[in-house]
mmCIF file of C-alpha atoms in Angstrom:
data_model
loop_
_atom_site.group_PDB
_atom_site.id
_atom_site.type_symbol
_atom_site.label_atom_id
_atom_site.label_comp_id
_atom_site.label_asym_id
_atom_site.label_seq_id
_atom_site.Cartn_x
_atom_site.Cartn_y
_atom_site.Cartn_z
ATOM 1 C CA UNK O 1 96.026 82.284 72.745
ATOM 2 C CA UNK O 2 98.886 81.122 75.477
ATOM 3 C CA UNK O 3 101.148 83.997 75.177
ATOM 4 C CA UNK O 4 99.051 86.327 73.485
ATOM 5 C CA UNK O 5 99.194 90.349 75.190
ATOM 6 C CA UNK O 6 95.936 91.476 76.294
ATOM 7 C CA UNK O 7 94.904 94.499 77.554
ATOM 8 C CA UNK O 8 92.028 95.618 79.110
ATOM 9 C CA UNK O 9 91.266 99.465 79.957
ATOM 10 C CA UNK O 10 88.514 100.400 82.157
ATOM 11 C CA UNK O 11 87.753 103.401 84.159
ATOM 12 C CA UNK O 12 85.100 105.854 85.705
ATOM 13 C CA UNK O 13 83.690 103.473 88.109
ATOM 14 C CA UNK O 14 83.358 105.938 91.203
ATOM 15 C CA UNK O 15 83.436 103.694 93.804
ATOM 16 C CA UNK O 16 82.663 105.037 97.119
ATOM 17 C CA UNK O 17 82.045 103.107 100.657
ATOM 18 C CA UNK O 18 79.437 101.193 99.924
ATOM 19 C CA UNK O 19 75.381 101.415 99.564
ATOM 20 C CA UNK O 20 74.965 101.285 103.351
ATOM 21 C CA UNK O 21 76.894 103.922 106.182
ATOM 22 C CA UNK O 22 77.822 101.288 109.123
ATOM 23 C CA UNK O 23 74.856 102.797 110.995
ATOM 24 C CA UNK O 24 72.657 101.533 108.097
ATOM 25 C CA UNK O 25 71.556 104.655 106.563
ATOM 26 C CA UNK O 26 71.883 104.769 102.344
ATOM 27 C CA UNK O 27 75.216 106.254 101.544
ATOM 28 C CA UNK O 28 73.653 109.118 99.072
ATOM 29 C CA UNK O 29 77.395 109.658 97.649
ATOM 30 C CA UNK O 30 77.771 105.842 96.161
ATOM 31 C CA UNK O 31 77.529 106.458 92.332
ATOM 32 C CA UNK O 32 78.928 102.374 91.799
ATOM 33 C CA UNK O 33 75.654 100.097 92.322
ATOM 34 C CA UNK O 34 77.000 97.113 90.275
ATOM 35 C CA UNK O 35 79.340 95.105 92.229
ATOM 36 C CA UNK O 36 78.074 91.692 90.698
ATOM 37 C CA UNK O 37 78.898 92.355 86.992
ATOM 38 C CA UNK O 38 82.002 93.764 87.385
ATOM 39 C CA UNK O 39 82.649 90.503 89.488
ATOM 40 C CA UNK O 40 81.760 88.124 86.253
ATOM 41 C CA UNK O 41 84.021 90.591 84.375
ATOM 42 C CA UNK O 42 86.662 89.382 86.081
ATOM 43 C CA UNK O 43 85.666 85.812 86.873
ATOM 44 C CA UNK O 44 85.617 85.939 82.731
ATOM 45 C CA UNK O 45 88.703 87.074 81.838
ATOM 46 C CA UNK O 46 90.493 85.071 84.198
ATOM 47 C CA UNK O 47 89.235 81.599 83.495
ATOM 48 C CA UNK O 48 88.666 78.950 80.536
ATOM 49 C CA UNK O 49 90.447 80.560 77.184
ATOM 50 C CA UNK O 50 92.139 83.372 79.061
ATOM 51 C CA UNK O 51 93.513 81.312 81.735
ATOM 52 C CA UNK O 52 96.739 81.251 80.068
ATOM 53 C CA UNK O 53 97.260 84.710 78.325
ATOM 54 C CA UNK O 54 99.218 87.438 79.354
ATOM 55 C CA UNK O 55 96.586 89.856 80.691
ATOM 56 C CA UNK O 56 97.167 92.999 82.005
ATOM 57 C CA UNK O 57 93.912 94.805 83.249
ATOM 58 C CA UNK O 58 94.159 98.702 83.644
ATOM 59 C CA UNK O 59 92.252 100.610 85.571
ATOM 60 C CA UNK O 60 92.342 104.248 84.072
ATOM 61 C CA UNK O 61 91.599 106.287 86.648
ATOM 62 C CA UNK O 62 88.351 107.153 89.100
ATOM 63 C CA UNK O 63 87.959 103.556 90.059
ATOM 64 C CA UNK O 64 88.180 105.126 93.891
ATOM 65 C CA UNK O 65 86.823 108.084 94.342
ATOM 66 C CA UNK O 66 88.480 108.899 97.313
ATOM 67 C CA UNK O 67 86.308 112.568 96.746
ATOM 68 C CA UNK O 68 82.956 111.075 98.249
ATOM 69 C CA UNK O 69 83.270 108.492 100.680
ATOM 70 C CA UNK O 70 81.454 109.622 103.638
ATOM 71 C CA UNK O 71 78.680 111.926 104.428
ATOM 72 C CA UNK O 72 79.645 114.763 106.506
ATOM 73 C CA UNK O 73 83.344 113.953 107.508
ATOM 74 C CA UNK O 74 84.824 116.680 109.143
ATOM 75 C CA UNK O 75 87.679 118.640 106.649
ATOM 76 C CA UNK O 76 86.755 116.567 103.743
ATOM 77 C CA UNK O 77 89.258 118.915 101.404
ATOM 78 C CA UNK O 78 92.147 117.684 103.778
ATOM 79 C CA UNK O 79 93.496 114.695 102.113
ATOM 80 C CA UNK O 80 96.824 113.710 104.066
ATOM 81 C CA UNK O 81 98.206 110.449 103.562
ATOM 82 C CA UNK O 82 96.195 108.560 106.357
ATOM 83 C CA UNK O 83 92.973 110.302 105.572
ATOM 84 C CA UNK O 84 93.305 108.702 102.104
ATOM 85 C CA UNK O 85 94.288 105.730 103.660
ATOM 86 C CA UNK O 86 91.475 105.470 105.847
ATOM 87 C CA UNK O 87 89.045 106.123 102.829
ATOM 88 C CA UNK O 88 90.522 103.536 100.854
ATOM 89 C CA UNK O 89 90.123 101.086 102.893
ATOM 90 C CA UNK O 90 86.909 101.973 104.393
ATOM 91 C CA UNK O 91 86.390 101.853 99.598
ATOM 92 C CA UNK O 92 87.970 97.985 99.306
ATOM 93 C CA UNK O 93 85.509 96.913 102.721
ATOM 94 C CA UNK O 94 82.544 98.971 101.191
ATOM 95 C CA UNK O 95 83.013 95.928 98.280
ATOM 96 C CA UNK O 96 84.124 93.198 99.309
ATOM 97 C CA UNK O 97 83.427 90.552 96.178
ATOM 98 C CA UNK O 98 84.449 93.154 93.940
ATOM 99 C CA UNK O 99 88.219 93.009 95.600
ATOM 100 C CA UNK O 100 87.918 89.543 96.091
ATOM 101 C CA UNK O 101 87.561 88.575 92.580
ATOM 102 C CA UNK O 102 90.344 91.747 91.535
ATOM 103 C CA UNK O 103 92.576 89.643 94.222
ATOM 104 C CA UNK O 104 91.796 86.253 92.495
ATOM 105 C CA UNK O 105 92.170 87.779 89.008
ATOM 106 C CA UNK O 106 95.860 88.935 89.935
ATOM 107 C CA UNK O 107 96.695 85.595 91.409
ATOM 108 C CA UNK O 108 96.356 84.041 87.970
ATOM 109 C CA UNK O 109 98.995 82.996 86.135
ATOM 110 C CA UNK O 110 100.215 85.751 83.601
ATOM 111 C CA UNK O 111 97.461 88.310 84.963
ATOM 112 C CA UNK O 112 98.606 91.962 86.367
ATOM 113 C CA UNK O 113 96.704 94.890 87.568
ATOM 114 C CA UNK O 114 98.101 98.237 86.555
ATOM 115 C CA UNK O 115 96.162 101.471 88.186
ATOM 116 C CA UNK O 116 96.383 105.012 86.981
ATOM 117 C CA UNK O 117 95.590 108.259 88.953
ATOM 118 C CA UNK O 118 92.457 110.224 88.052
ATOM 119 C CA UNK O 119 91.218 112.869 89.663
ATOM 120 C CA UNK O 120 88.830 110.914 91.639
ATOM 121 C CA UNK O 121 91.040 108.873 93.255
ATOM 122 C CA UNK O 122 94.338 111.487 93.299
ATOM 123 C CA UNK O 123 95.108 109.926 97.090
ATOM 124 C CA UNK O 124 96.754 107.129 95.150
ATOM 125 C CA UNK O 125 99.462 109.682 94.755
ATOM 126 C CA UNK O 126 100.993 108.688 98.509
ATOM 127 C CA UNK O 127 103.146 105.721 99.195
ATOM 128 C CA UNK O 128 101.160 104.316 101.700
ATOM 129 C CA UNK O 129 98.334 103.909 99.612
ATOM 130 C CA UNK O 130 100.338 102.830 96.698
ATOM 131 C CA UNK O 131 101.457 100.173 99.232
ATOM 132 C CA UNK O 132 98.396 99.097 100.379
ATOM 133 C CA UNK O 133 96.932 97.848 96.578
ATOM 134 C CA UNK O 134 99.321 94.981 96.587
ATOM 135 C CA UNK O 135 98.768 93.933 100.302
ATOM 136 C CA UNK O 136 95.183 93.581 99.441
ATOM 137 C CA UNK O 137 95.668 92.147 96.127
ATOM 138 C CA UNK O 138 98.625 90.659 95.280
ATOM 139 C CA UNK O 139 101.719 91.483 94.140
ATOM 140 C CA UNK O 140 101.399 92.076 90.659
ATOM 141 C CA UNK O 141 99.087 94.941 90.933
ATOM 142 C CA UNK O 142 100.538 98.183 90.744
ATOM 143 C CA UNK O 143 99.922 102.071 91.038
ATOM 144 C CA UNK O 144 101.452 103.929 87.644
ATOM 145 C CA UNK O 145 103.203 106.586 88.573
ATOM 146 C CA UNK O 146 102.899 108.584 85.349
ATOM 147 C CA UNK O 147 99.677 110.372 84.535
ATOM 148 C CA UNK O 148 100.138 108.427 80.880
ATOM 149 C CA UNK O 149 100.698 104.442 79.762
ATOM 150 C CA UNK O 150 102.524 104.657 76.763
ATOM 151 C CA UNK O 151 103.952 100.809 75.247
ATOM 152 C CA UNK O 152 103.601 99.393 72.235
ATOM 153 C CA UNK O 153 101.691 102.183 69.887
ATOM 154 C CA UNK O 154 99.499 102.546 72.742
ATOM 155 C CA UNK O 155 98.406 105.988 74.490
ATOM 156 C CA UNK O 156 96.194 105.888 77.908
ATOM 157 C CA UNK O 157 95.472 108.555 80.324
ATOM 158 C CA UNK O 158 92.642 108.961 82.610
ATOM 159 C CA UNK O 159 92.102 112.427 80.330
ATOM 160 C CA UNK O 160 91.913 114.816 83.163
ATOM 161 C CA UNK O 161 95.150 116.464 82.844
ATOM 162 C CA UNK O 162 93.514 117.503 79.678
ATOM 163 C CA UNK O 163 90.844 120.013 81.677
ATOM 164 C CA UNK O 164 92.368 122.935 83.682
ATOM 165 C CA UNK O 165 89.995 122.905 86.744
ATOM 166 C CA UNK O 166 90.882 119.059 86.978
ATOM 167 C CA UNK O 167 94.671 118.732 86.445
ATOM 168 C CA UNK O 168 97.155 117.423 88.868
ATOM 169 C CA UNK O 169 99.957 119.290 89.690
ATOM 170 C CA UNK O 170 102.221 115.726 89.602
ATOM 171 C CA UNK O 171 105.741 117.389 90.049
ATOM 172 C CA UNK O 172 104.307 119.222 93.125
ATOM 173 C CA UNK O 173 101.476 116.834 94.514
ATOM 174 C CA UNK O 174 101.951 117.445 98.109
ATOM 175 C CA UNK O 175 101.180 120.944 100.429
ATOM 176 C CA UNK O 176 102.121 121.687 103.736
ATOM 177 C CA UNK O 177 98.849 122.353 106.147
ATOM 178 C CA UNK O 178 100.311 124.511 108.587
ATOM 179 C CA UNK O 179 99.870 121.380 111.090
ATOM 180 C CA UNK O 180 103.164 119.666 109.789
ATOM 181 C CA UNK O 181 100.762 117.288 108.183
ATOM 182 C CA UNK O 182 100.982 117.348 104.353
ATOM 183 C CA UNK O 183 97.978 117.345 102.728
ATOM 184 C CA UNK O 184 97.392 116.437 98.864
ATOM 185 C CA UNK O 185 97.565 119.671 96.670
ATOM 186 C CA UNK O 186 94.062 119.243 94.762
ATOM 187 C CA UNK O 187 93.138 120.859 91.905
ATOM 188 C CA UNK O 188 89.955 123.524 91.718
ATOM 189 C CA UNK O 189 87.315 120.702 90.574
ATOM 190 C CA UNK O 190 87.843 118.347 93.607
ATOM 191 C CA UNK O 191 87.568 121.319 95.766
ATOM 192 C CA UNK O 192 84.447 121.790 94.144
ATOM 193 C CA UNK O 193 83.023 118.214 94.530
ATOM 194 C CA UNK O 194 83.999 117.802 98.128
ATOM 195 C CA UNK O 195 82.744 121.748 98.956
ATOM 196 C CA UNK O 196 79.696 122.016 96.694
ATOM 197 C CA UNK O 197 79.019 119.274 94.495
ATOM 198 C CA UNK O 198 78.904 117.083 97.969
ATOM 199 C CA UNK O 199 76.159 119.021 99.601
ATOM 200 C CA UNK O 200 73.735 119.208 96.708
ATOM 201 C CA UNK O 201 73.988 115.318 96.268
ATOM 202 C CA UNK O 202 72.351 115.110 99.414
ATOM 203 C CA UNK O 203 69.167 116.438 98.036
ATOM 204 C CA UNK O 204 69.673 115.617 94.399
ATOM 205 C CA UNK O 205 71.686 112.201 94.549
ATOM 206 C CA UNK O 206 71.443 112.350 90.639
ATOM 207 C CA UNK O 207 72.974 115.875 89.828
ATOM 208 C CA UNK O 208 75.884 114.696 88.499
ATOM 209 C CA UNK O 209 75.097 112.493 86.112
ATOM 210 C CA UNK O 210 72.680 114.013 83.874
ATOM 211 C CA UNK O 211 73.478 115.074 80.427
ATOM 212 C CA UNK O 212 73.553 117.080 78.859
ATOM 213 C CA UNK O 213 74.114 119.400 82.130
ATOM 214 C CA UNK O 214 72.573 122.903 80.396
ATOM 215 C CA UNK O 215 69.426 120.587 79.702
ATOM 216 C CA UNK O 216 69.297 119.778 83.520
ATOM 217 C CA UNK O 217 69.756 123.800 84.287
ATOM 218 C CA UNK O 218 66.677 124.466 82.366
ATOM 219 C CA UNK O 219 64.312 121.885 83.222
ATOM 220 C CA UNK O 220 65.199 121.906 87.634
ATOM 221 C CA UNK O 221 64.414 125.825 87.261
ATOM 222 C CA UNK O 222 60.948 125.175 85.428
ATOM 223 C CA UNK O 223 60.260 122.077 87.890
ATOM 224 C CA UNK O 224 62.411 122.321 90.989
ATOM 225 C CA UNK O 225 62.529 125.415 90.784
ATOM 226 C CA UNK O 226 63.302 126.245 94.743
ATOM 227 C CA UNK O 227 65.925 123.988 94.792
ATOM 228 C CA UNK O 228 67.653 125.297 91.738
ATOM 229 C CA UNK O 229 67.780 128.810 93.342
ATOM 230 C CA UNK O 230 69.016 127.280 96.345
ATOM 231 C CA UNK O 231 71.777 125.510 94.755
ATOM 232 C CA UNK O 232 72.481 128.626 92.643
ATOM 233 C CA UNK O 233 72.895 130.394 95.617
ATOM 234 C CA UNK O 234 74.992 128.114 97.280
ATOM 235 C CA UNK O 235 77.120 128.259 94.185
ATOM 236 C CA UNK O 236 77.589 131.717 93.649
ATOM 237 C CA UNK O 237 78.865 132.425 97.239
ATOM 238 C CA UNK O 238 81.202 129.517 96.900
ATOM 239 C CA UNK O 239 82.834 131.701 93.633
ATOM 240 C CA UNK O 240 82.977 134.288 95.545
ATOM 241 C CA UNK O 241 84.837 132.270 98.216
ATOM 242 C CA UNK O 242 87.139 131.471 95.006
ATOM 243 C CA UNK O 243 87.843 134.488 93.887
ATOM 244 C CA UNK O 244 88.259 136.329 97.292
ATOM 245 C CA UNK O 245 90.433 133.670 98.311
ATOM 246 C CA UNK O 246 88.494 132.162 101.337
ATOM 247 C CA UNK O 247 88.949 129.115 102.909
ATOM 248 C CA UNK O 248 91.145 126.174 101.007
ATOM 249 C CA UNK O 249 90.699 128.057 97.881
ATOM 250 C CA UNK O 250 92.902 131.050 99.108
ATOM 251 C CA UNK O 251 96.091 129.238 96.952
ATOM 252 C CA UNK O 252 94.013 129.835 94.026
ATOM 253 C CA UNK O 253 95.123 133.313 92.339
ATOM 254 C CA UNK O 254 92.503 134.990 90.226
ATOM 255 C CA UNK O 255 93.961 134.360 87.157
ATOM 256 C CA UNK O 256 94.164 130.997 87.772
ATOM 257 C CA UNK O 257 90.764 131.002 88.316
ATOM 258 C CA UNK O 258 89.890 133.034 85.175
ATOM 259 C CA UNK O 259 92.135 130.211 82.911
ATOM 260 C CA UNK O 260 89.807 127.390 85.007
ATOM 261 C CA UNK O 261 86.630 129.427 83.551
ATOM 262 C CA UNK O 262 88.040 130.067 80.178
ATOM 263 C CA UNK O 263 89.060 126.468 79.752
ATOM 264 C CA UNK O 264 86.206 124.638 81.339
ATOM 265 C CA UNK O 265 84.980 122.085 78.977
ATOM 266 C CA UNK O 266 81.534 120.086 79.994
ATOM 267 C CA UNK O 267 81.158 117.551 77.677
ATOM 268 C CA UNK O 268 85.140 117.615 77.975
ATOM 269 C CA UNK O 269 86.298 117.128 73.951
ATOM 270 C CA UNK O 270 88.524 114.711 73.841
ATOM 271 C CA UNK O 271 88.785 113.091 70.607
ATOM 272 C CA UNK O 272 90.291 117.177 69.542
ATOM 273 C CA UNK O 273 93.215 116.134 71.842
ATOM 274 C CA UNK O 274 93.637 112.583 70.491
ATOM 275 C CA UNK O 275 94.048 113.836 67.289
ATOM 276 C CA UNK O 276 96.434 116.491 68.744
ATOM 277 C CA UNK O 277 98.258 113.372 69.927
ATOM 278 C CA UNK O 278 98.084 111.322 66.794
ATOM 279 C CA UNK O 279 100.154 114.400 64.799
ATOM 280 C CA UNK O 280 102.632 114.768 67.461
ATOM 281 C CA UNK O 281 103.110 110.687 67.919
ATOM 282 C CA UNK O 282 102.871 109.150 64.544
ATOM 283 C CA UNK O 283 104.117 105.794 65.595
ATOM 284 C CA UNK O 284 101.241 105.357 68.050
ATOM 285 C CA UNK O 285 98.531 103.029 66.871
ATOM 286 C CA UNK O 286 95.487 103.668 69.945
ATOM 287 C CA UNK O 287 94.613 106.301 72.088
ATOM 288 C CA UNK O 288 92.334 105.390 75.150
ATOM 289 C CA UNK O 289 91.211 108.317 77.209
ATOM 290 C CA UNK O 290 88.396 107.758 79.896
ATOM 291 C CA UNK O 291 86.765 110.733 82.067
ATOM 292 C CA UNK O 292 84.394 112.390 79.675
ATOM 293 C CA UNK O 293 81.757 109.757 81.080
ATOM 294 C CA UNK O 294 80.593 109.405 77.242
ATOM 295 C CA UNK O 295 81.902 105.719 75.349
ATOM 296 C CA UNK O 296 83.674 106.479 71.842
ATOM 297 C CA UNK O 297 85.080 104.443 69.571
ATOM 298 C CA UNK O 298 86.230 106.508 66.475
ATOM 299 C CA UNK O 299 88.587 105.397 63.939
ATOM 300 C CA UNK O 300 90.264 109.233 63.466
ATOM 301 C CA UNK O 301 92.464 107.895 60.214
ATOM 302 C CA UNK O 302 93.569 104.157 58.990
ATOM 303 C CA UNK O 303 95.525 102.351 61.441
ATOM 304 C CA UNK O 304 94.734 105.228 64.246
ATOM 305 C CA UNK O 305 91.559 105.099 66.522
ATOM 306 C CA UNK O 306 91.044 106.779 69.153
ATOM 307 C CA UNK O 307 88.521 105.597 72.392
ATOM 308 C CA UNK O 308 86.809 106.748 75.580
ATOM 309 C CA UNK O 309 86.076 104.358 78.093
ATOM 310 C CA UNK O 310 82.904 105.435 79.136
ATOM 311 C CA UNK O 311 81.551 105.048 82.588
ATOM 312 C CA UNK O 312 79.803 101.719 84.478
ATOM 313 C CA UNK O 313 77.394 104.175 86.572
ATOM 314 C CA UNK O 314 74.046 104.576 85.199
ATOM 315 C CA UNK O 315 73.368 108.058 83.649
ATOM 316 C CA UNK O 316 70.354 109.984 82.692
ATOM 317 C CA UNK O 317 69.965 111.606 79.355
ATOM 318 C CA UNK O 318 67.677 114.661 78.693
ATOM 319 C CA UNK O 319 68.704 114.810 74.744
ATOM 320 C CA UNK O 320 65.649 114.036 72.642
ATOM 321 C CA UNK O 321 67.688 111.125 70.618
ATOM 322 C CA UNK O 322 68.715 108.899 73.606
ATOM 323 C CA UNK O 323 66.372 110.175 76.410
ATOM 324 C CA UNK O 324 66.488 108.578 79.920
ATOM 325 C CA UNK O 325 68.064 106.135 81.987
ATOM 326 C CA UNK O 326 71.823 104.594 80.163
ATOM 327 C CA UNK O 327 73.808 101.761 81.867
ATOM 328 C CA UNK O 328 76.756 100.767 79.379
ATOM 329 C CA UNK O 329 79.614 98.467 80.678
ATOM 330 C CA UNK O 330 81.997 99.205 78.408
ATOM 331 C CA UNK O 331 85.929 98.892 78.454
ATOM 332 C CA UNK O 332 88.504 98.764 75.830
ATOM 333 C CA UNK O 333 89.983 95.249 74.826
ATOM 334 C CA UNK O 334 93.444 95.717 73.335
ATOM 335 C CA UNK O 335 95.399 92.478 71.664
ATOM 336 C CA UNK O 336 98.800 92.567 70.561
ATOM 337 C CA UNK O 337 100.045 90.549 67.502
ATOM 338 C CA UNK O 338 102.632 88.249 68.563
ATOM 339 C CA UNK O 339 104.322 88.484 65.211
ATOM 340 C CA UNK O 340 103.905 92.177 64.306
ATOM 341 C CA UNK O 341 104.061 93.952 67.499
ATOM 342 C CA UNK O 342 100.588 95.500 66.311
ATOM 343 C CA UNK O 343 97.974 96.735 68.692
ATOM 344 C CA UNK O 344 93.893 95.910 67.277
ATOM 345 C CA UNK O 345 91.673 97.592 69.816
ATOM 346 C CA UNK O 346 87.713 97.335 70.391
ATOM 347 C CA UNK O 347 85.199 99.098 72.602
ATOM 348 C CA UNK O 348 83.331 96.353 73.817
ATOM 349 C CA UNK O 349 80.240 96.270 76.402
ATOM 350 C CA UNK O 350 80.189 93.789 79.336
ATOM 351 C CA UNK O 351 76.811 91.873 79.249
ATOM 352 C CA UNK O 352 77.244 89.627 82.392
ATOM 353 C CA UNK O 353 76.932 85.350 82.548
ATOM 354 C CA UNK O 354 72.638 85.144 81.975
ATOM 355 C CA UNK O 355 71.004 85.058 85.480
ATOM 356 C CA UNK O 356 66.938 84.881 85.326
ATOM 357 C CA UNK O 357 66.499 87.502 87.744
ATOM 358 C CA UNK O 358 69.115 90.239 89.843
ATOM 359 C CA UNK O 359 68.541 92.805 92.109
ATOM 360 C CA UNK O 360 66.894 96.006 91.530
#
């Protein structure tokens, strides 16, 4: 196994600033609760048989999310390059073992972090940022700078580019504010999350993740019902906002807005666009996708699979076959033959080393 390539894809972990605000009320917008497991994930593939192998681990988007930080922080939609440096940070101190063992995992010989931009964590777009991952790290961790990893018969993209209310304008990522102080150019779903989605989570921590979401819509109006009227409400004048132009949404035209509706997609379908993929890129072997929140592992014809990454928050399902509470760890684990060139990938679920007892 020396000089065997290894890959490991990840994503969707949503990490905010910790459990705790520094005046030691709960942060209500930290989705990531499971800082020790991801820890042993790392501790694992860092030590014993994989102490020698060439390991890259890549983090496909969301691991930040730069979108919910803190509570009530004044312009939260104004992301310029030391806001998102400022949440960062205040992301890497909110979880401290997890960077810890991320910086001891990159010190290792052969070992490299690569991250990609989702739409989460879209403030990795400015240098500074970019910069600061390495600091902190070490120096073989990196920011892509390409919304897709493409090497060796091997596709991965964090999949939002694939949605229109979350793509990222990457050839212009930058607006001016009118201060002189760019800001980043977000698309119409973070505006959504950091003006709407934000303020319901304060009541409803859970909202967003429950699936599927129409199942959620029926049962809060039978049994919460005031607070699903109240969020409707709130929702319907923020539309309006959108399509009257008010506020940061005013660089949205209509018909951009209309295309956003048209194309909106919740479950997003991604295995139609890795197949899409597959026909226009015959040599490639694996296609790894992550925000859809939903693991996947499909083999779409021989020698081509195609695989979501899932998510390592827990989710709640209201479908009658798989019905409450869901905590999967999984990732993608990609080797490369030596001889061939040839990728073999798996979706694979993190356990964690056997403890007696953790937290609840």
């Amino acid at each position: 196994m020396t000089r065997e390539r290894i890959r490991l894809v990840i994503s969707d972990f949503h990490m905010g600033a910790g459990a705790t605000l520094p005046d030691g009320r709960p942060n209500y917008l930290e989705d990531f609760q499971h800082d020790s497991k991801l820890v042993e994930f790392l501790e694992y593939y860092h030590q014993k048989q994989y102490a020698k192998a060439q390991i890259e681990l890549i983090i496909n988007g969301d691991f930040f999310n730069q979108l919910q930080v803190y509570p009530d922080e004044p312009h939260p939609t104004l992301m310029s390059e030391q806001v998102a440096l400022r949440r960062t940070k205040a992301i890497i101190d909110g979880h401290p073992e997890v960077f810890s063992a991320m910086q001891a995992f990159a010190a290792a010989p052969n070992h490299s972090i690569t991250f990609l931009i989702g739409n989460h964590d879209i403030g990795l777009l400015w240098p500074a940022v970019q910069q600061l991952l390495p600091e902190r790290l070490g120096e073989s961790v990196r920011v892509h700078p390409d919304p897709v990893y493409h090497d060796d018969g091997i596709w991965i993209e964090h999949g939002n580019q694939r949605v229109a209310e979350n793509r990222i304008d990457f050839e212009h990522p930058f607006l001016e504010n009118g201060d002189g102080d760019p800001i980043i150019n977000m698309p119409w779903g973070n505006l959504f999350v950091v003006s709407f989605l934000n303020k319901v989570k304060r009541q409803r921590p859970y909202i967003d993740k429950v699936f599927p979401f129409r199942m959620y819509l029926r049962w809060a109006f039978i049994h919460d019902t005031w607070f699903a009227l109240k969020a409707c409400a709130v929702g319907l004048t923020y539309f309006l906002g959108v399509l009257l132009g008010i506020g940061e949404n005013r660089r949205f035209s209509r018909q951009e807005f209309f295309k956003i509706a048209k194309e909106f997609s919740f479950p997003v379908k991604m295995d139609r666009a890795a197949k899409r993929l597959f026909a226009l890129h015959p040599e490639l072997s694996v296609i790894v996708f992550g925000h859809g929140h939903r693991a996947v592992s499909k083999q779409v014809q021989e020698g081509k699979a195609y695989f979501n990454t899932g998510i390592w928050n827990e989710m709640t399902s209201l479908d009658i076959s798989t019905m409450g509470l869901q905590l999967f760890l999984t990732f993608v684990e990609i080797h490369t033959d030596r001889k061939t060139g040839a990728p073999n990938a798996k979706l694979r679920i993190w356990k964690g080393t056997y403890r007696e007892v953790e937290d609840a």
